[in-house]
Amino acid sequence: MAQIFCIANQKGGVGKTTTTVNLAAGLARIGQRVLMVDLDPQGNATMGSGADKRSLPLTVYDVLIGSANVAEAVVRPDKLAEAGCGYAVLGANRELAGAEVELVELERRERRLKEALAAVDADYDFILIDCPPALSMLTLNGLCAAQGVIVPMQCEYFALEGLTDLVNTIKQVHANLNRDLKLIGLLRVMFDPRITLQQQVSEQLKAHFGDKVFDTVIPRNVRLAEAPSYGLPGVVFDRSAKGSQAFVAFAQEMVARGLRA
Ligand code: ADP
Ligand code: MG
């Protein structure tokens, strides 16, 4: 059975997509079978996994509206496989923005992704869902499909404030739509230990959330920011970079956590 996780945070630019593609590549590198689902119409996770969003014959949009199943819509980009980090990609592009409206008309509209993923549950160890930066019908589909949420966050002044909304959303979805949903953990990303404020916020996070804060910390690292322009996760683009090593360590932490649970 696959462990299914959403990478979510209602703020944009906090590192969701970077976390999704690099965790996917890191898990693949250590031998896990991974499916990455791009739920953001921007399609950044698709492009950042070596798939061209403009030329995909089928995407997560077709899966959500029920005109394709997951197995026929996934692609396996060669560039990832050649680097020994092959994972499957259920891509997205601008067409997905239309799903928001079309889903409203459909039955069991928040559960479309969950029901579609059930068919491939045995094919993967991990399914990672990159959510858009809003609490939309798309994000709701992600939260209904998942067993847990991974929240990437920068250790900045307003970080804790934003978290309250997200934690409340997770509680509501848990109560009303998905009893399996848990906050798995907070991942500190783009971390710069030289900045005192970041250290302070990091300490506050640990004081507040305890073991919900992942041990692994992802440093600010320019190689992770450069990788998307090559259509690759940092873990594939430059495996020796500090940021890439941190994401492989995070993949190991996620696998170890699954063995514990
Ligand atoms: P989101 O998906 O939440 O909008 P992204 O993953 O696209 O966020 O990240 C926002 C920007 O920050 C991107 O330009 C990305 O390359 C950059 N970035 C993300 N993580 C890091 C990091 N650890 N170090 C440096 N740059 C990063
Ligand atoms: Mg994104």
PDB file of N, CA and C in Angstrom, residues 2 6 34-35 50 52-53 58-59 71 92 101 122-123 143 146 148-149 165-166 169 177 207 224 231-232:
ATOM      1  N   ALA A   2       0.482   2.213  -0.807  1.00  0.00           N
ATOM      2  CA  ALA A   2       1.263   3.445  -0.891  1.00  0.00           C
ATOM      3  C   ALA A   2       0.982   4.365   0.295  1.00  0.00           C
ATOM      4  N   CYS A   6       0.380  14.919   0.947  1.00  0.00           N
ATOM      5  CA  CYS A   6       0.266  16.219   0.295  1.00  0.00           C
ATOM      6  C   CYS A   6       1.406  17.102   0.766  1.00  0.00           C
ATOM      7  N   VAL A  34       7.888   5.653  -6.573  1.00  0.00           N
ATOM      8  CA  VAL A  34       7.254   6.946  -6.281  1.00  0.00           C
ATOM      9  C   VAL A  34       6.398   7.433  -7.457  1.00  0.00           C
ATOM     10  N   LEU A  35       5.234   7.964  -7.105  1.00  0.00           N
ATOM     11  CA  LEU A  35       4.409   8.709  -8.062  1.00  0.00           C
ATOM     12  C   LEU A  35       4.308  10.149  -7.555  1.00  0.00           C
ATOM     13  N   GLY A  50      11.190  17.000 -15.448  1.00  0.00           N
ATOM     14  CA  GLY A  50      11.634  16.594 -16.778  1.00  0.00           C
ATOM     15  C   GLY A  50      10.514  16.220 -17.734  1.00  0.00           C
ATOM     16  N   ASP A  52       7.407  17.785 -20.194  1.00  0.00           N
ATOM     17  CA  ASP A  52       6.972  19.039 -20.803  1.00  0.00           C
ATOM     18  C   ASP A  52       5.458  19.178 -20.667  1.00  0.00           C
ATOM     19  N   LYS A  53       5.043  20.129 -19.831  1.00  0.00           N
ATOM     20  CA  LYS A  53       3.604  20.258 -19.535  1.00  0.00           C
ATOM     21  C   LYS A  53       2.786  20.580 -20.779  1.00  0.00           C
ATOM     22  N   LEU A  58      -2.098  13.441 -21.688  1.00  0.00           N
ATOM     23  CA  LEU A  58      -3.067  13.331 -20.599  1.00  0.00           C
ATOM     24  C   LEU A  58      -2.435  13.889 -19.328  1.00  0.00           C
ATOM     25  N   THR A  59      -3.264  14.505 -18.500  1.00  0.00           N
ATOM     26  CA  THR A  59      -2.760  15.081 -17.249  1.00  0.00           C
ATOM     27  C   THR A  59      -3.714  14.735 -16.108  1.00  0.00           C
ATOM     28  N   ALA A  71      -3.101   5.233 -14.431  1.00  0.00           N
ATOM     29  CA  ALA A  71      -2.073   4.427 -15.101  1.00  0.00           C
ATOM     30  C   ALA A  71      -1.823   4.897 -16.530  1.00  0.00           C
ATOM     31  N   ALA A  92       0.545  18.260 -14.760  1.00  0.00           N
ATOM     32  CA  ALA A  92      -0.508  19.276 -14.803  1.00  0.00           C
ATOM     33  C   ALA A  92      -0.075  20.405 -15.723  1.00  0.00           C
ATOM     34  N   VAL A 101     -13.811  24.733 -11.765  1.00  0.00           N
ATOM     35  CA  VAL A 101     -15.203  25.013 -12.099  1.00  0.00           C
ATOM     36  C   VAL A 101     -15.950  23.726 -12.457  1.00  0.00           C
ATOM     37  N   ALA A 122      -1.174  -0.155  -5.158  1.00  0.00           N
ATOM     38  CA  ALA A 122      -0.197  -1.240  -4.977  1.00  0.00           C
ATOM     39  C   ALA A 122       1.066  -1.032  -5.815  1.00  0.00           C
ATOM     40  N   ASP A 123       1.036  -0.069  -6.715  1.00  0.00           N
ATOM     41  CA  ASP A 123       2.168   0.111  -7.638  1.00  0.00           C
ATOM     42  C   ASP A 123       3.261   1.006  -7.070  1.00  0.00           C
ATOM     43  N   LEU A 143      -6.033  16.842  -0.167  1.00  0.00           N
ATOM     44  CA  LEU A 143      -6.164  16.537   1.270  1.00  0.00           C
ATOM     45  C   LEU A 143      -7.084  15.339   1.515  1.00  0.00           C
ATOM     46  N   ALA A 146      -4.988  12.035   0.734  1.00  0.00           N
ATOM     47  CA  ALA A 146      -3.749  11.762   1.463  1.00  0.00           C
ATOM     48  C   ALA A 146      -3.976  11.213   2.866  1.00  0.00           C
ATOM     49  N   GLY A 148      -1.498  12.108   4.984  1.00  0.00           N
ATOM     50  CA  GLY A 148      -0.766  13.084   5.769  1.00  0.00           C
ATOM     51  C   GLY A 148      -0.350  14.291   4.969  1.00  0.00           C
ATOM     52  N   VAL A 149       0.001  15.348   5.697  1.00  0.00           N
ATOM     53  CA  VAL A 149       0.430  16.596   5.077  1.00  0.00           C
ATOM     54  C   VAL A 149       1.849  16.924   5.539  1.00  0.00           C
ATOM     55  N   ASP A 165      -3.829  28.757  10.285  1.00  0.00           N
ATOM     56  CA  ASP A 165      -4.878  28.532   9.284  1.00  0.00           C
ATOM     57  C   ASP A 165      -4.767  27.136   8.690  1.00  0.00           C
ATOM     58  N   LEU A 166      -3.543  26.748   8.381  1.00  0.00           N
ATOM     59  CA  LEU A 166      -3.352  25.453   7.736  1.00  0.00           C
ATOM     60  C   LEU A 166      -3.711  24.312   8.688  1.00  0.00           C
ATOM     61  N   THR A 169      -7.391  24.033   8.844  1.00  0.00           N
ATOM     62  CA  THR A 169      -7.912  23.389   7.638  1.00  0.00           C
ATOM     63  C   THR A 169      -7.743  21.877   7.726  1.00  0.00           C
ATOM     64  N   LEU A 177     -14.150  15.109   6.156  1.00  0.00           N
ATOM     65  CA  LEU A 177     -13.961  14.445   4.859  1.00  0.00           C
ATOM     66  C   LEU A 177     -12.992  13.267   4.875  1.00  0.00           C
ATOM     67  N   ALA A 207       9.363  24.285  19.975  1.00  0.00           N
ATOM     68  CA  ALA A 207       8.671  24.412  21.260  1.00  0.00           C
ATOM     69  C   ALA A 207       7.171  24.178  21.092  1.00  0.00           C
ATOM     70  N   LEU A 224      19.600  24.199  -5.770  1.00  0.00           N
ATOM     71  CA  LEU A 224      18.186  23.779  -5.768  1.00  0.00           C
ATOM     72  C   LEU A 224      17.347  24.753  -6.589  1.00  0.00           C
ATOM     73  N   GLY A 231      15.021  21.566 -15.949  1.00  0.00           N
ATOM     74  CA  GLY A 231      13.951  20.568 -15.926  1.00  0.00           C
ATOM     75  C   GLY A 231      14.279  19.375 -15.057  1.00  0.00           C
ATOM     76  N   LEU A 232      14.968  19.623 -13.953  1.00  0.00           N
ATOM     77  CA  LEU A 232      15.366  18.524 -13.070  1.00  0.00           C
ATOM     78  C   LEU A 232      15.213  18.910 -11.602  1.00  0.00           C
TER      79      LEU A 232
END
